[in-house]
Short mmCIF file of N, CA and C in Angstrom, two decimals:
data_model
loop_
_atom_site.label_atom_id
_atom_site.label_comp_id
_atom_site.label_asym_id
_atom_site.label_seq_id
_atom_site.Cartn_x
_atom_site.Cartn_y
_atom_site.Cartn_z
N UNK A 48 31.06 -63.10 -8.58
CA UNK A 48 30.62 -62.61 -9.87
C UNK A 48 29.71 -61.39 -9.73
N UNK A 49 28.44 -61.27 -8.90
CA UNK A 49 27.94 -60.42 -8.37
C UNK A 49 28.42 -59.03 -8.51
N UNK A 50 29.54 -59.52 -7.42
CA UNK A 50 29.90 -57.65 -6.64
C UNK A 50 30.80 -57.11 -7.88
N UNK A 51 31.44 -57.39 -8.74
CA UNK A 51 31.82 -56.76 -9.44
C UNK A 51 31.09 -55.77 -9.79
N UNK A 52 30.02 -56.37 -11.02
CA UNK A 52 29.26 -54.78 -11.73
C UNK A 52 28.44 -53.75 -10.43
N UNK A 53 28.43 -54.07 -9.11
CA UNK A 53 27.75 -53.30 -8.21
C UNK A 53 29.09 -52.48 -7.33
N UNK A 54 30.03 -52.74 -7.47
CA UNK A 54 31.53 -52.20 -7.43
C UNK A 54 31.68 -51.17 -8.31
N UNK A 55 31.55 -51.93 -9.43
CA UNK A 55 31.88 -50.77 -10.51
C UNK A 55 30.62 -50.06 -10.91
N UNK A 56 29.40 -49.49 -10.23
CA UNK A 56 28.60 -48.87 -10.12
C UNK A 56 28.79 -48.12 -9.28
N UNK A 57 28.83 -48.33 -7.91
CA UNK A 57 29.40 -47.35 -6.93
C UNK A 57 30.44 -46.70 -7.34
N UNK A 58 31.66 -46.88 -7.90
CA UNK A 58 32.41 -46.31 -8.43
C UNK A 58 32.33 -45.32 -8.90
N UNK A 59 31.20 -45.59 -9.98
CA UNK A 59 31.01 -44.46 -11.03
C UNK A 59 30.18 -43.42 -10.48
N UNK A 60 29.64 -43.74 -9.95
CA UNK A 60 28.73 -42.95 -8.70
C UNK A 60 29.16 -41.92 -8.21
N UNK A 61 30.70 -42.41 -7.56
CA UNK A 61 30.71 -41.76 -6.46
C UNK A 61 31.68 -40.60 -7.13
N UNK A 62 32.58 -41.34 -8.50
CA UNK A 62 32.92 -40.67 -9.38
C UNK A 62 32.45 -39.16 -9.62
N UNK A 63 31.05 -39.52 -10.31
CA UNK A 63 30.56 -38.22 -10.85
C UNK A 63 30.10 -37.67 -9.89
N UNK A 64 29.40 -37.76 -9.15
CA UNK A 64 29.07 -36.81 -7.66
C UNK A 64 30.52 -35.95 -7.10
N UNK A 65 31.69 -36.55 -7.08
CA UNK A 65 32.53 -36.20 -6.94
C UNK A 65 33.09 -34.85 -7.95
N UNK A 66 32.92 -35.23 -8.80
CA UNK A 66 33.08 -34.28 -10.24
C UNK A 66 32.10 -33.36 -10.09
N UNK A 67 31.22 -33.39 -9.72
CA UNK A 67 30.21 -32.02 -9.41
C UNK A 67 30.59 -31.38 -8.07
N UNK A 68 30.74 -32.02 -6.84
CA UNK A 68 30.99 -31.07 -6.00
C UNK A 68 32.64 -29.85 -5.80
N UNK A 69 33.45 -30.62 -6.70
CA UNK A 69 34.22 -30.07 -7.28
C UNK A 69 33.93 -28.57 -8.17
N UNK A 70 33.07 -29.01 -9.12
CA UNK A 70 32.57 -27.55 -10.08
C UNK A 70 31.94 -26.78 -9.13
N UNK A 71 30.86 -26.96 -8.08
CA UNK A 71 30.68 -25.62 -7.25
C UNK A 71 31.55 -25.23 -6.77
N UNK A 72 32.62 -25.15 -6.30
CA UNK A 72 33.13 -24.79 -5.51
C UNK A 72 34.10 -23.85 -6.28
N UNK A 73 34.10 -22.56 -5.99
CA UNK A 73 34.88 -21.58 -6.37
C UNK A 73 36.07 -21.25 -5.93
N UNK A 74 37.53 -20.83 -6.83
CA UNK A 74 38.49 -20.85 -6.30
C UNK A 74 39.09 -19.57 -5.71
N UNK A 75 39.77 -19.55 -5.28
CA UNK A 75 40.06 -18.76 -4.12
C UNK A 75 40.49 -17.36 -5.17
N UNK A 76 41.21 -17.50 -5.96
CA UNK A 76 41.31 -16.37 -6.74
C UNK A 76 39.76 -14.85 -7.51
N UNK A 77 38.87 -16.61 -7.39
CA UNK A 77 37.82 -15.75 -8.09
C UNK A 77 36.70 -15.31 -7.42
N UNK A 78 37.37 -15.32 -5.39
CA UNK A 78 36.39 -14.76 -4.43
C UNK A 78 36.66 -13.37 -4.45
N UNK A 79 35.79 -12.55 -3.87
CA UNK A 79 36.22 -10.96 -3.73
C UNK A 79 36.50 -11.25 -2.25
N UNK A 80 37.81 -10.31 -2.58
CA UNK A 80 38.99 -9.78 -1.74
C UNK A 80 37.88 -8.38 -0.85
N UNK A 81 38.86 -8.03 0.26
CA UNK A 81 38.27 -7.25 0.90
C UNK A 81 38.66 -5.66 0.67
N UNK A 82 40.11 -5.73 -0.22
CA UNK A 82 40.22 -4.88 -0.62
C UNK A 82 39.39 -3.97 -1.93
N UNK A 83 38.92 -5.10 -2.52
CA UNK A 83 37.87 -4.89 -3.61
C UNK A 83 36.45 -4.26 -3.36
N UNK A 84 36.23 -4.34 -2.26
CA UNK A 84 34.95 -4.15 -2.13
C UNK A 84 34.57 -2.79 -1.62
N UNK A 85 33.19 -2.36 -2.44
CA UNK A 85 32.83 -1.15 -2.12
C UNK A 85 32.34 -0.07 -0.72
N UNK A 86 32.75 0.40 0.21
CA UNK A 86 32.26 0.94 1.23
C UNK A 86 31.06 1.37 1.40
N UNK A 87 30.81 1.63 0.36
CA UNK A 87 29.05 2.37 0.14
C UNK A 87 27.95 1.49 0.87
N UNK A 88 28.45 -0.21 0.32
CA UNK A 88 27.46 -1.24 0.65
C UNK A 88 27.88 -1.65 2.23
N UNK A 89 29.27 -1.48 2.67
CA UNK A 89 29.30 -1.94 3.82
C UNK A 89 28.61 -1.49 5.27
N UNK A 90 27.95 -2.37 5.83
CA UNK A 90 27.24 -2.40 6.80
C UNK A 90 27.82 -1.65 7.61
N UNK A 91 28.49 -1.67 8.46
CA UNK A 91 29.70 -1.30 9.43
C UNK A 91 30.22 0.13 9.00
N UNK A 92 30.45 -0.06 7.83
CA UNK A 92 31.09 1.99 7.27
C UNK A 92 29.64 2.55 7.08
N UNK A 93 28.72 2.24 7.09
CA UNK A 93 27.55 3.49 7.14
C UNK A 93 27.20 4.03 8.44
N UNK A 94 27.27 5.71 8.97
CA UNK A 94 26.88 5.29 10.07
C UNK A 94 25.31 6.66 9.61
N UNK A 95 24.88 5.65 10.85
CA UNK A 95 22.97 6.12 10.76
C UNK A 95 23.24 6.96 11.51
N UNK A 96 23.78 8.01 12.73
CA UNK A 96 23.89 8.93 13.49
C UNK A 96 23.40 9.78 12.46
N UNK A 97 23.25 10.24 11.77
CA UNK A 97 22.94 11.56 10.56
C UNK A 97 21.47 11.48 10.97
N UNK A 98 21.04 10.46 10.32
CA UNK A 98 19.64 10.14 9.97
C UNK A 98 18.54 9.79 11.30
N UNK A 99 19.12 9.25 12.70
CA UNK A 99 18.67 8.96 13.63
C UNK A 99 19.17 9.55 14.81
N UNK A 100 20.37 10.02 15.43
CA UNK A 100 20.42 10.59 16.39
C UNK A 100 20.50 12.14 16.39
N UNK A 101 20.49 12.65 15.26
CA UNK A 101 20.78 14.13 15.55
C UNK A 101 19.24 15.01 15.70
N UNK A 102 18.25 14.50 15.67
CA UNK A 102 16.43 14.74 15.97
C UNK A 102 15.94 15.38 14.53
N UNK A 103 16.55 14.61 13.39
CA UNK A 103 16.25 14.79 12.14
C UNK A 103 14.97 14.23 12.39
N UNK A 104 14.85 12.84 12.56
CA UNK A 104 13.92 11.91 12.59
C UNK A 104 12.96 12.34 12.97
N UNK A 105 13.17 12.57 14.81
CA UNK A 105 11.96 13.15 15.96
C UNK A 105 11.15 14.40 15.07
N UNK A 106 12.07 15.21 14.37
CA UNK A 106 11.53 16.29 13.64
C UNK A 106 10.56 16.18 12.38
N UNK A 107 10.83 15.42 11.89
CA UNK A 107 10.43 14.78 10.74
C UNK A 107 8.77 13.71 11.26
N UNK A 108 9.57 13.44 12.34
CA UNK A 108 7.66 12.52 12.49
C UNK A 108 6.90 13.41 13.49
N UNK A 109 6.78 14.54 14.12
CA UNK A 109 6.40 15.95 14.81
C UNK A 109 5.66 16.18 13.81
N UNK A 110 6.33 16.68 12.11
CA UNK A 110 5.78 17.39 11.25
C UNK A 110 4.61 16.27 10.66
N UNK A 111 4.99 15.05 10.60
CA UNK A 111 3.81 14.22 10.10
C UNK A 111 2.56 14.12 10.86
N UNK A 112 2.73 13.83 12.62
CA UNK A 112 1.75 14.34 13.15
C UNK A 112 0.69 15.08 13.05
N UNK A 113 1.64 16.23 12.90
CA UNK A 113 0.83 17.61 12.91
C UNK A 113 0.28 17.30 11.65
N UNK A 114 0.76 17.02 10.45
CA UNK A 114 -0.25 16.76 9.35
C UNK A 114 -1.42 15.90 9.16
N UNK A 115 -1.37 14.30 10.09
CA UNK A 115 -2.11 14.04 10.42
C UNK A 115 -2.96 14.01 11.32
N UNK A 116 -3.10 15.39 11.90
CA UNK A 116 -3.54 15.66 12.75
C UNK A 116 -4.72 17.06 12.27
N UNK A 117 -3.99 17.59 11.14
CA UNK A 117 -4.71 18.73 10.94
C UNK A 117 -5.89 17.94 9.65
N UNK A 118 -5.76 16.36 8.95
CA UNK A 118 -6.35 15.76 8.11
C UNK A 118 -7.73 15.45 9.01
N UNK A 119 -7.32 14.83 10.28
CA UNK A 119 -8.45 13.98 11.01
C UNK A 119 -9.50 15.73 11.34
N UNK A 120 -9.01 16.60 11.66
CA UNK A 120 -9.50 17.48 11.95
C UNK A 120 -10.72 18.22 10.82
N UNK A 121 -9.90 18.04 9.44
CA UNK A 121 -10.39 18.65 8.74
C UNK A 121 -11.85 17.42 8.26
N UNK A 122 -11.25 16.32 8.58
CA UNK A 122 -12.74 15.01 7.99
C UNK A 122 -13.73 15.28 9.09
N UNK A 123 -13.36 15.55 10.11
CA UNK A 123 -14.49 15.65 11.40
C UNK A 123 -15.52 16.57 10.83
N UNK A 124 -14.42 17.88 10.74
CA UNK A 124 -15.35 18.93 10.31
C UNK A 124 -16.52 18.48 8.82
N UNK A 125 -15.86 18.23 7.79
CA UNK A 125 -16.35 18.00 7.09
C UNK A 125 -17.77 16.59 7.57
N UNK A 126 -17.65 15.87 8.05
CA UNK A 126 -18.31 15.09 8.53
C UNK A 126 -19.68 15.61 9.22
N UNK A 127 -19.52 16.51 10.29
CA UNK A 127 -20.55 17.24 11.00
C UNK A 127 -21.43 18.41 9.64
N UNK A 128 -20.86 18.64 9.13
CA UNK A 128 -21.41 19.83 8.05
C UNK A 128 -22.10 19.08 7.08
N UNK A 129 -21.90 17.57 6.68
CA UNK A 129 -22.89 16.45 5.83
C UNK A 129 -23.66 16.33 6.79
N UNK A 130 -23.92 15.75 8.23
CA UNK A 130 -24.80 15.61 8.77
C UNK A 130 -25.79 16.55 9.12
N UNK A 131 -24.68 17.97 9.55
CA UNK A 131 -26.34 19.10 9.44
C UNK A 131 -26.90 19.37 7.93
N UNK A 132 -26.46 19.15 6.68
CA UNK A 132 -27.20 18.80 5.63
C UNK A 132 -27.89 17.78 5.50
N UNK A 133 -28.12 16.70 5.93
CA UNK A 133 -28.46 15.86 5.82
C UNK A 133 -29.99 15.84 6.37
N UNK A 134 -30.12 16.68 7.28
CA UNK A 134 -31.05 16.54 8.45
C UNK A 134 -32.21 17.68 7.70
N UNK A 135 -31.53 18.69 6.97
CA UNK A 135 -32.93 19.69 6.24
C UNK A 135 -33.80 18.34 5.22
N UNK A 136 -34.55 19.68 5.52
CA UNK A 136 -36.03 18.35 5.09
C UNK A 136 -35.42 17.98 3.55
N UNK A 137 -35.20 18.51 2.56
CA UNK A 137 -34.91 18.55 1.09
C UNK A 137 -34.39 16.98 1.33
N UNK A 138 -33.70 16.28 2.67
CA UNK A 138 -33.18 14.97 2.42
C UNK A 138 -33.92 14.58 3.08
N UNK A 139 -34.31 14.95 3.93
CA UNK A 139 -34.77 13.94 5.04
C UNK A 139 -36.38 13.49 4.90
N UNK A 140 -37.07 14.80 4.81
CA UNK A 140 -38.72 14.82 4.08
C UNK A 140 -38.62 13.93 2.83
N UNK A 141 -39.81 12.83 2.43
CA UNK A 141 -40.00 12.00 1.26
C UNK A 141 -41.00 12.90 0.45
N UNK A 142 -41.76 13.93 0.77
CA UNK A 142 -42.06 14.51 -0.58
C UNK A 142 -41.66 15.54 -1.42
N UNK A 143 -40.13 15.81 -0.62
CA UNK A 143 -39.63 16.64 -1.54
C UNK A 143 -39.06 15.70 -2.86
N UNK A 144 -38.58 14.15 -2.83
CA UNK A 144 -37.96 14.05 -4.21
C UNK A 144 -37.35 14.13 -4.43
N UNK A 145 -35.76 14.75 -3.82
CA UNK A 145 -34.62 15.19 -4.01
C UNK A 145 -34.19 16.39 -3.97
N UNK A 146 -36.07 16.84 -4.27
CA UNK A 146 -35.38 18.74 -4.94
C UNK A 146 -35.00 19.73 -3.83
N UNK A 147 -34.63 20.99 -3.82
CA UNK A 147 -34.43 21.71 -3.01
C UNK A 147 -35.94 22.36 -2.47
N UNK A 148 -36.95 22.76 -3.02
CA UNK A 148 -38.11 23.06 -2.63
C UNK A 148 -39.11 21.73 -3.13
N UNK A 149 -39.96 21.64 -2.39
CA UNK A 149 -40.97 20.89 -2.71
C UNK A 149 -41.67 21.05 -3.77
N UNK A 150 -42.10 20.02 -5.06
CA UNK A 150 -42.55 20.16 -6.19
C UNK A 150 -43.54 20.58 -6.00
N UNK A 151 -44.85 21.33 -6.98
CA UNK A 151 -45.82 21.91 -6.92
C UNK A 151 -47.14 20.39 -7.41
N UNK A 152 -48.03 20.83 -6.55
CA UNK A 152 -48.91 20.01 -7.03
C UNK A 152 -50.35 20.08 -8.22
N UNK A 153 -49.63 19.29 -9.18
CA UNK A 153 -50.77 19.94 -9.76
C UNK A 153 -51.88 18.88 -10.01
N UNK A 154 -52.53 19.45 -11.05
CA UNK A 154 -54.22 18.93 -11.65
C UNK A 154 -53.94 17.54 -11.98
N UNK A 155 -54.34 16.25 -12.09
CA UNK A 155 -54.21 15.48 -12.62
C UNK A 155 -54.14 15.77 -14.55
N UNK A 156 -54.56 16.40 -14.86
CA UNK A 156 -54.84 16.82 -16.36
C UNK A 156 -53.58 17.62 -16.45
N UNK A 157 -52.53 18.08 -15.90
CA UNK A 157 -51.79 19.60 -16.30
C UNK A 157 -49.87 19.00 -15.64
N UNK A 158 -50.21 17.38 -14.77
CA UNK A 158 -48.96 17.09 -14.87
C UNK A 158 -47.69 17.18 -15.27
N UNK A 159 -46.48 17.36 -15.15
CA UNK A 159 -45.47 17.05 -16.26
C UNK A 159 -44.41 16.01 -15.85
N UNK A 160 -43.71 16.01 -16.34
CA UNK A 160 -42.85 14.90 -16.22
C UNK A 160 -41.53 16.12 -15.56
N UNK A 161 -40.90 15.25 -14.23
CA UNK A 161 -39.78 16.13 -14.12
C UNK A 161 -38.60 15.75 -14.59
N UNK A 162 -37.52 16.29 -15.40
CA UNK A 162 -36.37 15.49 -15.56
C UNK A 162 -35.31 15.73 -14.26
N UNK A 163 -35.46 16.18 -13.57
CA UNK A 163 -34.94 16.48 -11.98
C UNK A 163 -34.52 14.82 -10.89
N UNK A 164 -36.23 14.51 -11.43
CA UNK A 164 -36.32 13.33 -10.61
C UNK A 164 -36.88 12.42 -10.96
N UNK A 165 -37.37 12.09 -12.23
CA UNK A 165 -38.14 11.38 -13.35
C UNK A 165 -39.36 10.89 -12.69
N UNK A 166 -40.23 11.84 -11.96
CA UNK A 166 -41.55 10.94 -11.64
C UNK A 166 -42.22 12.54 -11.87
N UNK A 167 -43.87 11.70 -12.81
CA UNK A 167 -45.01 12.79 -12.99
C UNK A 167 -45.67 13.41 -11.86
N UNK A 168 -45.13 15.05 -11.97
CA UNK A 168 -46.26 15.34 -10.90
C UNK A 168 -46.25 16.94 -11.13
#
């Protein structure tokens, strides 16, 4: 009495599982043919000799070099020319303030306010 309804469960089971692996599967008509297919994409018909053996390439990364080469050159420079600015007193001295000449000192009574560097003197 049992195995019946567990019979006819497997059944149905194996039924519909069956019925699905059926629907993936695509039929032979509605695969692409090889005649169909585009050359553009094929691996095998492109050939890279253009782009890599004829010293397009070698030429092409020479010229990047040299460009990054004339960049590192140009930051160095620029680099050394902040540091000899850096070193005049206008930065380096604390009572200049920022300014290019040193502020004038005056009277306690005759102060002003600088808007340069916002401190009275």
């Amino acid at each position: 009495m049992m195995k019946y309804p567990i019979l006819l469960l497997l059944l149905a089971f194996f039924s519909i599982t069956g019925l699905r692996a059926q629907d993936t599967k695509t039929p032979n008509s509605a695969r692409p043919s090889n005649e169909n297919r585009n050359p553009d994409f094929d691996v095998k018909a492109k050939n890279y000799s253009d782009e890599f053996g004829s010293g397009n390439y070698r030429k092409e990364l020479a010229k990047l070099r040299k460009e990054n080469e004339k960049r590192v050159a140009k930051a160095m420079k620029e680099k050394k020319k902040d540091l000899r600015r850096s070193s005049r007193p206008q930065f380096s001295d604390a009572s200049y303030f920022g300014h290019k000449r040193p502020p004038k000192k005056r009277k306690p009574g005759k102060k002003k306010f600088c808007k340069e560097c916002g401190i009275v003197h």
